[in-house]
PDB file of C-alpha atoms in Angstrom:
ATOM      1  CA  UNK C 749     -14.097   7.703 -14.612  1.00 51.00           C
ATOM      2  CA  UNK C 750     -17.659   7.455 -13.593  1.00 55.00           C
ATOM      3  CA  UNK C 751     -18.896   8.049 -17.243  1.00 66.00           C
ATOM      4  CA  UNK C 752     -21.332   5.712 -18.310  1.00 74.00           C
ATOM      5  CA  UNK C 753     -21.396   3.887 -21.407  1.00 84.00           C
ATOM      6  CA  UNK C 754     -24.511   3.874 -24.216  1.00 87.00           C
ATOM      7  CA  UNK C 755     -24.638   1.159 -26.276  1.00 89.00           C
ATOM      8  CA  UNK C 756     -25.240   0.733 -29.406  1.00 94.00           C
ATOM      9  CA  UNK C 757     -22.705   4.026 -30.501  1.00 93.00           C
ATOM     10  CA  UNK C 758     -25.615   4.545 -33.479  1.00 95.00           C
ATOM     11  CA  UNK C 759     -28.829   3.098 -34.107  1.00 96.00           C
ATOM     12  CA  UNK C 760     -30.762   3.304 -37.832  1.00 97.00           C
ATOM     13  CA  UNK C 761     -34.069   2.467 -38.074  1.00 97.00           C
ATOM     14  CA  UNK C 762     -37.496   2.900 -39.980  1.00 97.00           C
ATOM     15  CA  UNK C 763     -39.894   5.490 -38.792  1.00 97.00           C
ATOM     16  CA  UNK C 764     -42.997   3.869 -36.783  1.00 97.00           C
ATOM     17  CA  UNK C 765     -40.199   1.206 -35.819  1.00 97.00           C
ATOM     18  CA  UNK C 766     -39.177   1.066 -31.883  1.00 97.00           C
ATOM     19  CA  UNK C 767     -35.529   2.251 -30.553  1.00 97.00           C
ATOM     20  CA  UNK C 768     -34.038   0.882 -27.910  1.00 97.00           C
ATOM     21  CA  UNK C 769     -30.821   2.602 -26.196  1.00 97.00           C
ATOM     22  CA  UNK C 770     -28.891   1.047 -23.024  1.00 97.00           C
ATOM     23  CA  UNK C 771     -26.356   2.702 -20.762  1.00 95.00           C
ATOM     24  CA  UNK C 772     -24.355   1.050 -18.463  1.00 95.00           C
ATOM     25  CA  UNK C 773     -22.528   2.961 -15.222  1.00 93.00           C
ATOM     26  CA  UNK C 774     -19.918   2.371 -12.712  1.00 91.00           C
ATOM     27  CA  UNK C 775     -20.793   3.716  -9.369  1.00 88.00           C
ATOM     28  CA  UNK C 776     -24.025   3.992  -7.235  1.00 89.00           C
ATOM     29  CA  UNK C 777     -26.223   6.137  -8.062  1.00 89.00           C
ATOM     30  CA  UNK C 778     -29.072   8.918  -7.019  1.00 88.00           C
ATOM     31  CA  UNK C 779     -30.166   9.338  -9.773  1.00 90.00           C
ATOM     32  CA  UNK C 780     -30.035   8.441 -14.070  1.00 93.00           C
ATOM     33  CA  UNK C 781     -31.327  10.923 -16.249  1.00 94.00           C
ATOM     34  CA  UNK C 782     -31.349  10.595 -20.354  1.00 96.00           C
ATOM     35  CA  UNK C 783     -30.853  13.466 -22.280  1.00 96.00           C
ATOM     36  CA  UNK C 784     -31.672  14.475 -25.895  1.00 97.00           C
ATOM     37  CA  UNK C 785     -28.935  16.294 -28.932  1.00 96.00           C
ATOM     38  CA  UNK C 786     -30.191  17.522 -32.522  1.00 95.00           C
ATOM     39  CA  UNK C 787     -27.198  18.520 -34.390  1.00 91.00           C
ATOM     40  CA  UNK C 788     -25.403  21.926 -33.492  1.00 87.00           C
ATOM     41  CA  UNK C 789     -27.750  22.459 -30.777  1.00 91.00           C
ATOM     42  CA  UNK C 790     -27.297  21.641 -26.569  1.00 92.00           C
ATOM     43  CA  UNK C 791     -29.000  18.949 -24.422  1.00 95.00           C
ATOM     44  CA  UNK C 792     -32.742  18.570 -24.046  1.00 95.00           C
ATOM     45  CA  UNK C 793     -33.646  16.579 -20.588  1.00 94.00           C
ATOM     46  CA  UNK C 794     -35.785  13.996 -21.385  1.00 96.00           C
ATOM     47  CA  UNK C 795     -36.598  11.886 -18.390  1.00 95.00           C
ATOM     48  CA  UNK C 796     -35.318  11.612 -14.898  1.00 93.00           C
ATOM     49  CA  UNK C 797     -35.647   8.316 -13.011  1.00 94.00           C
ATOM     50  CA  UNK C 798     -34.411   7.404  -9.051  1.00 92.00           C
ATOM     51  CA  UNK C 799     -32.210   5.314  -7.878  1.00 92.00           C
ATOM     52  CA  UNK C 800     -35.479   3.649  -5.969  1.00 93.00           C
ATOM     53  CA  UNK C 801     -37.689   3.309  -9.160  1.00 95.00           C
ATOM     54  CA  UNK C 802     -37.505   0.667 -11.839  1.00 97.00           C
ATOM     55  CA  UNK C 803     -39.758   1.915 -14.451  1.00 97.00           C
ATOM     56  CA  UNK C 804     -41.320   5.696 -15.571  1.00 96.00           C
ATOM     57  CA  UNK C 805     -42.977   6.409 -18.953  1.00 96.00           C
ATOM     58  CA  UNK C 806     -43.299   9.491 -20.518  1.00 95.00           C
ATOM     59  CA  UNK C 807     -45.131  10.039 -23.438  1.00 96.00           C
ATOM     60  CA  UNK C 808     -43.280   7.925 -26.148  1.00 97.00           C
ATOM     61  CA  UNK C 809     -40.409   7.101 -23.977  1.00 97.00           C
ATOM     62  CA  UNK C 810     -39.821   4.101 -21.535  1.00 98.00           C
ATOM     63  CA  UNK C 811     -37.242   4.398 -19.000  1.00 98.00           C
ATOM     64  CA  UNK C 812     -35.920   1.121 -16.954  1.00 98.00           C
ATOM     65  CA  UNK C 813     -33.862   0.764 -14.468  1.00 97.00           C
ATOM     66  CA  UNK C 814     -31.475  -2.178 -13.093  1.00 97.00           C
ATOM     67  CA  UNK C 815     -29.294  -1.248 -10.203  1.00 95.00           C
ATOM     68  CA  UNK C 816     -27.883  -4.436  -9.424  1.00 95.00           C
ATOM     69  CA  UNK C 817     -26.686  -4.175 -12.612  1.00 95.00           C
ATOM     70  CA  UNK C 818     -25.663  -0.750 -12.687  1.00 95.00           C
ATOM     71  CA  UNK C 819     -27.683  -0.188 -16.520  1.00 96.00           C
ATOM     72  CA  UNK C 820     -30.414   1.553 -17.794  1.00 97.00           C
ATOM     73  CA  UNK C 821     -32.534   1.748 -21.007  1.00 97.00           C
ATOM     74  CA  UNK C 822     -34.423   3.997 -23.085  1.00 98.00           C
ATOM     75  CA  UNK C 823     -37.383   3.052 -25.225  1.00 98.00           C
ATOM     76  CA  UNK C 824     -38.634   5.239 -27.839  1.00 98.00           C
ATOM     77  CA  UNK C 825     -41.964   3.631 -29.410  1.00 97.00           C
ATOM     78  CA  UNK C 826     -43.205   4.431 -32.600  1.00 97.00           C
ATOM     79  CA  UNK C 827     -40.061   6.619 -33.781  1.00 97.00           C
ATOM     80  CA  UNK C 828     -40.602   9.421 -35.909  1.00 97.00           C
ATOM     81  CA  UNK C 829     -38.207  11.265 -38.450  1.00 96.00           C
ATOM     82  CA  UNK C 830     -37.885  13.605 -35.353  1.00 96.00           C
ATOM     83  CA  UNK C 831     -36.569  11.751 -33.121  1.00 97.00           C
ATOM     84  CA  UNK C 832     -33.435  11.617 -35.218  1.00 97.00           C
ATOM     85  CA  UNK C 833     -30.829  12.881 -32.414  1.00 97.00           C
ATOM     86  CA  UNK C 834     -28.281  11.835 -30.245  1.00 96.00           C
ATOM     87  CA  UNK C 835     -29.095  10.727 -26.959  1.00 97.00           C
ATOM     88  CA  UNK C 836     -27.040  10.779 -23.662  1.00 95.00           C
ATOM     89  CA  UNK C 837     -27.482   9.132 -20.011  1.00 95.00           C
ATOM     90  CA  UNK C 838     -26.383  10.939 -17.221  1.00 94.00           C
ATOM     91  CA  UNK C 839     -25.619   9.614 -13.934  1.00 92.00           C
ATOM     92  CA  UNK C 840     -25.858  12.143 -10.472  1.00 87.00           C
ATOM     93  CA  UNK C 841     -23.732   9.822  -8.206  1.00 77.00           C
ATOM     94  CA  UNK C 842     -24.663   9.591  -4.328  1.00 68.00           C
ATOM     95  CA  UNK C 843     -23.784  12.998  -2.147  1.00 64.00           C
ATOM     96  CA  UNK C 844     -23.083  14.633  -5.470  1.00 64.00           C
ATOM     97  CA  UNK C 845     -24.493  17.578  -7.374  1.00 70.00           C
ATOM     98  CA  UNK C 846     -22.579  16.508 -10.955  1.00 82.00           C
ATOM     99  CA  UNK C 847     -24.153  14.666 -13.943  1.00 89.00           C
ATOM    100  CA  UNK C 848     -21.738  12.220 -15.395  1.00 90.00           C
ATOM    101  CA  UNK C 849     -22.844  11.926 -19.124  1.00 91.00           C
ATOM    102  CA  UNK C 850     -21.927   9.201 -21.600  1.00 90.00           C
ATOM    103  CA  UNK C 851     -20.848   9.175 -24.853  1.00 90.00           C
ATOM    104  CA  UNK C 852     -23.928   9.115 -26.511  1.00 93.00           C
ATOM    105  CA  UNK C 853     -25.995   6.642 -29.079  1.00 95.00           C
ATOM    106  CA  UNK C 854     -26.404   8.290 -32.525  1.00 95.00           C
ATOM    107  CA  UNK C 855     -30.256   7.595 -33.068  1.00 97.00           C
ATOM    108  CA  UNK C 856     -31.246   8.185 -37.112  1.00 97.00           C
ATOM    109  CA  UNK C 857     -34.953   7.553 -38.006  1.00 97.00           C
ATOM    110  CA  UNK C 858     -35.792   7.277 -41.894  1.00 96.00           C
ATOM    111  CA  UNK C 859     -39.101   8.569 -43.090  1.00 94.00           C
TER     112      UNK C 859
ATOM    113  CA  UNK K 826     -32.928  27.260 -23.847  1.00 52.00           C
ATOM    114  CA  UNK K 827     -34.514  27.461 -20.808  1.00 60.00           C
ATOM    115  CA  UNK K 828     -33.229  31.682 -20.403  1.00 90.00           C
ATOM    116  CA  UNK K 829     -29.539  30.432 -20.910  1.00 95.00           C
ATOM    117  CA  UNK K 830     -27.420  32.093 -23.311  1.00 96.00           C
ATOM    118  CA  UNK K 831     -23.790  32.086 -24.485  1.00 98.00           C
ATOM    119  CA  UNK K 832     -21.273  34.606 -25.795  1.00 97.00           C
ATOM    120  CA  UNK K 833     -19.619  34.282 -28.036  1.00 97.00           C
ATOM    121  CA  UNK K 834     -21.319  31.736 -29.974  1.00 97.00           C
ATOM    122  CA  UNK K 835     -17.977  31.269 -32.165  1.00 97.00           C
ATOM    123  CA  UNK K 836     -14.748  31.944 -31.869  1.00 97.00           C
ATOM    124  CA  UNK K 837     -11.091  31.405 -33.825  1.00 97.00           C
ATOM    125  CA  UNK K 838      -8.422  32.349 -31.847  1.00 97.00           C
ATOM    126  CA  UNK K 839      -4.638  31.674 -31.686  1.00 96.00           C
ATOM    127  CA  UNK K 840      -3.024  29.292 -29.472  1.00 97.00           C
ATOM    128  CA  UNK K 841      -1.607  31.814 -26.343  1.00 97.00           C
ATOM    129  CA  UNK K 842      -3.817  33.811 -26.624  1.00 96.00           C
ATOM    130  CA  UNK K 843      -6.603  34.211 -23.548  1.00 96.00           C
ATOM    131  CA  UNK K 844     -10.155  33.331 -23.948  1.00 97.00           C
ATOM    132  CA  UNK K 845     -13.497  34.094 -22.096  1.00 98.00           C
ATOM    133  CA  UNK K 846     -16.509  32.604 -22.605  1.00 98.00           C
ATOM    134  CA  UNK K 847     -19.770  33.741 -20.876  1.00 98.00           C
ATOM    135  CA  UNK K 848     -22.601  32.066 -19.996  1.00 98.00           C
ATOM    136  CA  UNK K 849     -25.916  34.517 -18.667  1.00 98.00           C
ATOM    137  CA  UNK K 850     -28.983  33.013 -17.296  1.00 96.00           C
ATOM    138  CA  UNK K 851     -32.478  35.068 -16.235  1.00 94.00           C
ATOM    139  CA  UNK K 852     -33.363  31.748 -14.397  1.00 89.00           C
ATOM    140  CA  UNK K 853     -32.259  32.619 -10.901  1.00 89.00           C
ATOM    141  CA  UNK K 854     -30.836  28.555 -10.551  1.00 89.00           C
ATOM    142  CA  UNK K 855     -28.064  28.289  -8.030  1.00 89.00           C
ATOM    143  CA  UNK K 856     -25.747  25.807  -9.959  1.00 91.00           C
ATOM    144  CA  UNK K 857     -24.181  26.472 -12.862  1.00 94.00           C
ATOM    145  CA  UNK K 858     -21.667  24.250 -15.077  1.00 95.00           C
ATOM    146  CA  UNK K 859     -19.104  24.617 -18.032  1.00 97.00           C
ATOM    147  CA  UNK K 860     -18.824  21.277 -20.240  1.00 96.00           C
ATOM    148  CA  UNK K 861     -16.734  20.484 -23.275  1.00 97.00           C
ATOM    149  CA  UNK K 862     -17.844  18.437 -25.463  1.00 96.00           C
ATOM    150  CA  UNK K 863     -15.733  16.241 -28.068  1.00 93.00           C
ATOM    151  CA  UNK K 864     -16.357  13.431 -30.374  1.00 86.00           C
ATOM    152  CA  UNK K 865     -15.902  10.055 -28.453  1.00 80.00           C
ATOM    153  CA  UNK K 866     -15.890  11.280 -25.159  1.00 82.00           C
ATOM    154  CA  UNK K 867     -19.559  12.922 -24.852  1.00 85.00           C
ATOM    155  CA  UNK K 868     -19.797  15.841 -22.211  1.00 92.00           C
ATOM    156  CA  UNK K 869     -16.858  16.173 -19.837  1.00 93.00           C
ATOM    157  CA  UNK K 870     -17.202  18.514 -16.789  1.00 93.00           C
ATOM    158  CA  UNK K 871     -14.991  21.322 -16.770  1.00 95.00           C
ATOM    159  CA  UNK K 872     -15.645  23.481 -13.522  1.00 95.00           C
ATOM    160  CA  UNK K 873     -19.261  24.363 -11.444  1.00 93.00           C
ATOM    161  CA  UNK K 874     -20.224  26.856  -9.272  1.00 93.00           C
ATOM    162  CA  UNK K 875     -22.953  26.136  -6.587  1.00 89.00           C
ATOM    163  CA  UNK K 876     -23.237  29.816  -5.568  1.00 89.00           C
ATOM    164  CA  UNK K 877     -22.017  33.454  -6.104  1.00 91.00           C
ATOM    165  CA  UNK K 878     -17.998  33.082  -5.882  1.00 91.00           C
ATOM    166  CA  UNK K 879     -18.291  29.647  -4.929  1.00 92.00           C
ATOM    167  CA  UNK K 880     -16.711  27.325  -7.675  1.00 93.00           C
ATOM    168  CA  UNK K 881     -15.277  23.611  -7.689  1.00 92.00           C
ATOM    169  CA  UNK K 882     -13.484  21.552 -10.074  1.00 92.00           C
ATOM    170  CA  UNK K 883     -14.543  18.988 -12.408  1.00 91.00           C
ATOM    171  CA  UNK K 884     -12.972  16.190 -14.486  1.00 89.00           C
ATOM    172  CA  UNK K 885     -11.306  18.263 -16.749  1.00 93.00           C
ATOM    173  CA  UNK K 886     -10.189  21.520 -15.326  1.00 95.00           C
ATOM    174  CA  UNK K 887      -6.519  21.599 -16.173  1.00 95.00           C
ATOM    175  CA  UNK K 888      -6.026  24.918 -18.356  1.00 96.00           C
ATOM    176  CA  UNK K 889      -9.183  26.255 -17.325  1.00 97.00           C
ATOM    177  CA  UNK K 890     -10.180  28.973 -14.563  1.00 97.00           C
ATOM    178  CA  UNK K 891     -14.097  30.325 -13.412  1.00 97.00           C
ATOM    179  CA  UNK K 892     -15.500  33.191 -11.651  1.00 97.00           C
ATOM    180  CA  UNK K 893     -18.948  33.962 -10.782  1.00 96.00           C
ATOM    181  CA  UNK K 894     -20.062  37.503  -9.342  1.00 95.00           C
ATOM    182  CA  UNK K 895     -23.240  37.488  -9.735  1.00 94.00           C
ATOM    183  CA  UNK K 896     -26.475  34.868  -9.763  1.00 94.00           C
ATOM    184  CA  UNK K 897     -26.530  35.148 -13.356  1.00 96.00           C
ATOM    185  CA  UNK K 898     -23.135  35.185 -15.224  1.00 97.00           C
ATOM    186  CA  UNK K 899     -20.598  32.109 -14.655  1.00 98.00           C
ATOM    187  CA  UNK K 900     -17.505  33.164 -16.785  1.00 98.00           C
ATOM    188  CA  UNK K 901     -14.892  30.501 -18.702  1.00 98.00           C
ATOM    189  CA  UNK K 902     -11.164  31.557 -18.925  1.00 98.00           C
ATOM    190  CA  UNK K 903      -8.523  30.116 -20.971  1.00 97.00           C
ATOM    191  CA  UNK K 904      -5.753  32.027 -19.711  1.00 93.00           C
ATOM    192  CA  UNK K 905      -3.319  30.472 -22.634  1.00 96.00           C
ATOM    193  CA  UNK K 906      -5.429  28.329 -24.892  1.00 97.00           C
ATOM    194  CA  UNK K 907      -3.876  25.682 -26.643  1.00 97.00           C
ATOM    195  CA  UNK K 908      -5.148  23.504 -29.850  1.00 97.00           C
ATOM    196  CA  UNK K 909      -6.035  20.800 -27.440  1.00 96.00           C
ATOM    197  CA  UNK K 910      -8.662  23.618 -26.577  1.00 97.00           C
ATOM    198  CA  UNK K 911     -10.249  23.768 -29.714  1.00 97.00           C
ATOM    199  CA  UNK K 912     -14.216  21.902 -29.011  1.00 97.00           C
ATOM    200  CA  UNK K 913     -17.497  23.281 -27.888  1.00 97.00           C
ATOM    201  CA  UNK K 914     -18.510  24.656 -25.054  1.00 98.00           C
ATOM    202  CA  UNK K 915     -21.557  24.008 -23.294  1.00 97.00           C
ATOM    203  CA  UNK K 916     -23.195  26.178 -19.994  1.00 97.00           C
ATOM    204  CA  UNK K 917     -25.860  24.629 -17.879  1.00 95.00           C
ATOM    205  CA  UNK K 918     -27.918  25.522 -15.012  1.00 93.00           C
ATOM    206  CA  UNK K 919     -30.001  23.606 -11.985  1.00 90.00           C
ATOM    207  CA  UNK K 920     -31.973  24.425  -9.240  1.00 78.00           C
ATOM    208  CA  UNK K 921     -33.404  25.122  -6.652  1.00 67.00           C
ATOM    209  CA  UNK K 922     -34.366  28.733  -7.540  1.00 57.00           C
ATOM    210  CA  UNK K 923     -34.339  31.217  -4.715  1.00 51.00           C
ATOM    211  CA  UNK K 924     -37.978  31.080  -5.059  1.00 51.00           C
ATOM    212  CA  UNK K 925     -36.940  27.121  -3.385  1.00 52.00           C
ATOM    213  CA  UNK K 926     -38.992  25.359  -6.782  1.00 51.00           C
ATOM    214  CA  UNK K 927     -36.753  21.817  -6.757  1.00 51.00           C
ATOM    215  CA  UNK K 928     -35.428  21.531 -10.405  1.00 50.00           C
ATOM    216  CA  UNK K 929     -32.442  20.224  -7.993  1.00 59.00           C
ATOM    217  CA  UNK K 930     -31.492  17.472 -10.258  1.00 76.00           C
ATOM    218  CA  UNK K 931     -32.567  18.438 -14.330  1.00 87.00           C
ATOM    219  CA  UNK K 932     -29.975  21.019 -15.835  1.00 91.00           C
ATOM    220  CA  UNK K 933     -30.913  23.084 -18.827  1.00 92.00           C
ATOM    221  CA  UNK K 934     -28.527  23.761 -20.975  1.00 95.00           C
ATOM    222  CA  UNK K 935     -27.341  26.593 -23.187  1.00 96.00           C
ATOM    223  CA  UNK K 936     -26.953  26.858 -27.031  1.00 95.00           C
ATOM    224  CA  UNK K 937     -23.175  26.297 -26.537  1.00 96.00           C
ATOM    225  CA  UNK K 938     -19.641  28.165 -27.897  1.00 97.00           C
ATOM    226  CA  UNK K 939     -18.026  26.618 -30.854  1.00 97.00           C
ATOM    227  CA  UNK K 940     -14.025  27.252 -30.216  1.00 98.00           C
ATOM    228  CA  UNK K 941     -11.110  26.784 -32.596  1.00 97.00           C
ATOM    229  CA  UNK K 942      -7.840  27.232 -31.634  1.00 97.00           C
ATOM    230  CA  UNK K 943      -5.085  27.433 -34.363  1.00 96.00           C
TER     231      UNK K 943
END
């Protein structure tokens, strides 16, 4: 399977507080893309980052990439009780048009 | 949702009985996807279609079958459907738009189809 992996499976943390996420994948890649869940409702993309790019910010959210190590990470600074969601990487593997999506990492954020 | 929507939104059915789920988008994006989604194994890829009655396989297609007539509707069929079945259903779509705006690589997704069957 080319799924990747997030780790940790949830995450609990005070609002204000930063939230880290990491996904690890199998194959090479053209792209890795992280994706946002609120309960009951579908996928929200979040960011988007090449396979030739190491770093991209948006907003609150840091996005790094390690290819030689086939793993990426998401950084939300300064969570907020909105943030609470689950969150998904997706991987677009080379000559493909499919996303590959993880399992997800259960983010909760107390006020 | 991006001008994605799903019908039915929820549905209890019987195991045999056939199923379709539609997914309708005003976006104009060429691709379109059906994904289940289950606890511990995220979103799996069911079948895509990168153009009007062209469709392909994905990860999990067994039991399944697509068509797509038209730009805008990309139809789910569970000829039999079975309790192993039972999950929710997620549409997406992705660029380019025939207007040739590159949203190649983000897919929106729908509000998704929550199916039981007993």
């Amino acid at each position: 399977s080319q799924q990747g992996e997030e780790d940790p499976q949830a995450l609990s943390i005070q609002e204000g507080e930063n939230a880290t996420m990491n996904c690890s994948y199998k194959t090479s890649i053209n792209n890795l893309q992280w994706y946002r869940q609120n309960s009951g409702r579908g996928l929200v993309h979040l960011i988007l980052i090449r396979s030739n790019e190491r770093e991209k910010h948006s907003g609150r959210l840091r996005v790094t990439l390690d290819t030689s190590k086939k793993s990426s990470s998401l950084l939300i600074t300064a969570s907020r009780a909105a943030d609470t969601a689950s969150y998904f990487c997706a991987t677009e593997g080379k000559g493909a048009n499919n996303l590959f999506f993880g399992t997800g990492t259960r983010l909760t954020v107390i006020p | 949702d991006a001008g994605i929507t799903q019908s039915p939104r929820h549905k209890v059915t019987e195991t045999g009985t056939p199923v379709t789920l539609r997914c309708h988008q005003t976006e104009n994006h060429r691709y379109m996807y059906w994904y289940r989604q289950d606890p511990g194994h995220g979103l799996r890829l069911i079948h895509y279609s990168y153009g009007v009655k062209d469709t392909d396989k994905g990860e999990v297609s067994d039991g399944y079958s697509v068509s797509r007539s038209k730009t805008e509707d990309f139809l789910l069929t569970l000829e039999s459907a079975t309790s192993s079945q039972t999950s929710v259903y997620f549409c997406a779509i992705s660029g380019p738009t025939s207007g040739g705006l590159n949203t190649y690589n983000e897919q929106f997704f729908g509000p998704g189809t929550r199916l039981t069957v007993l």
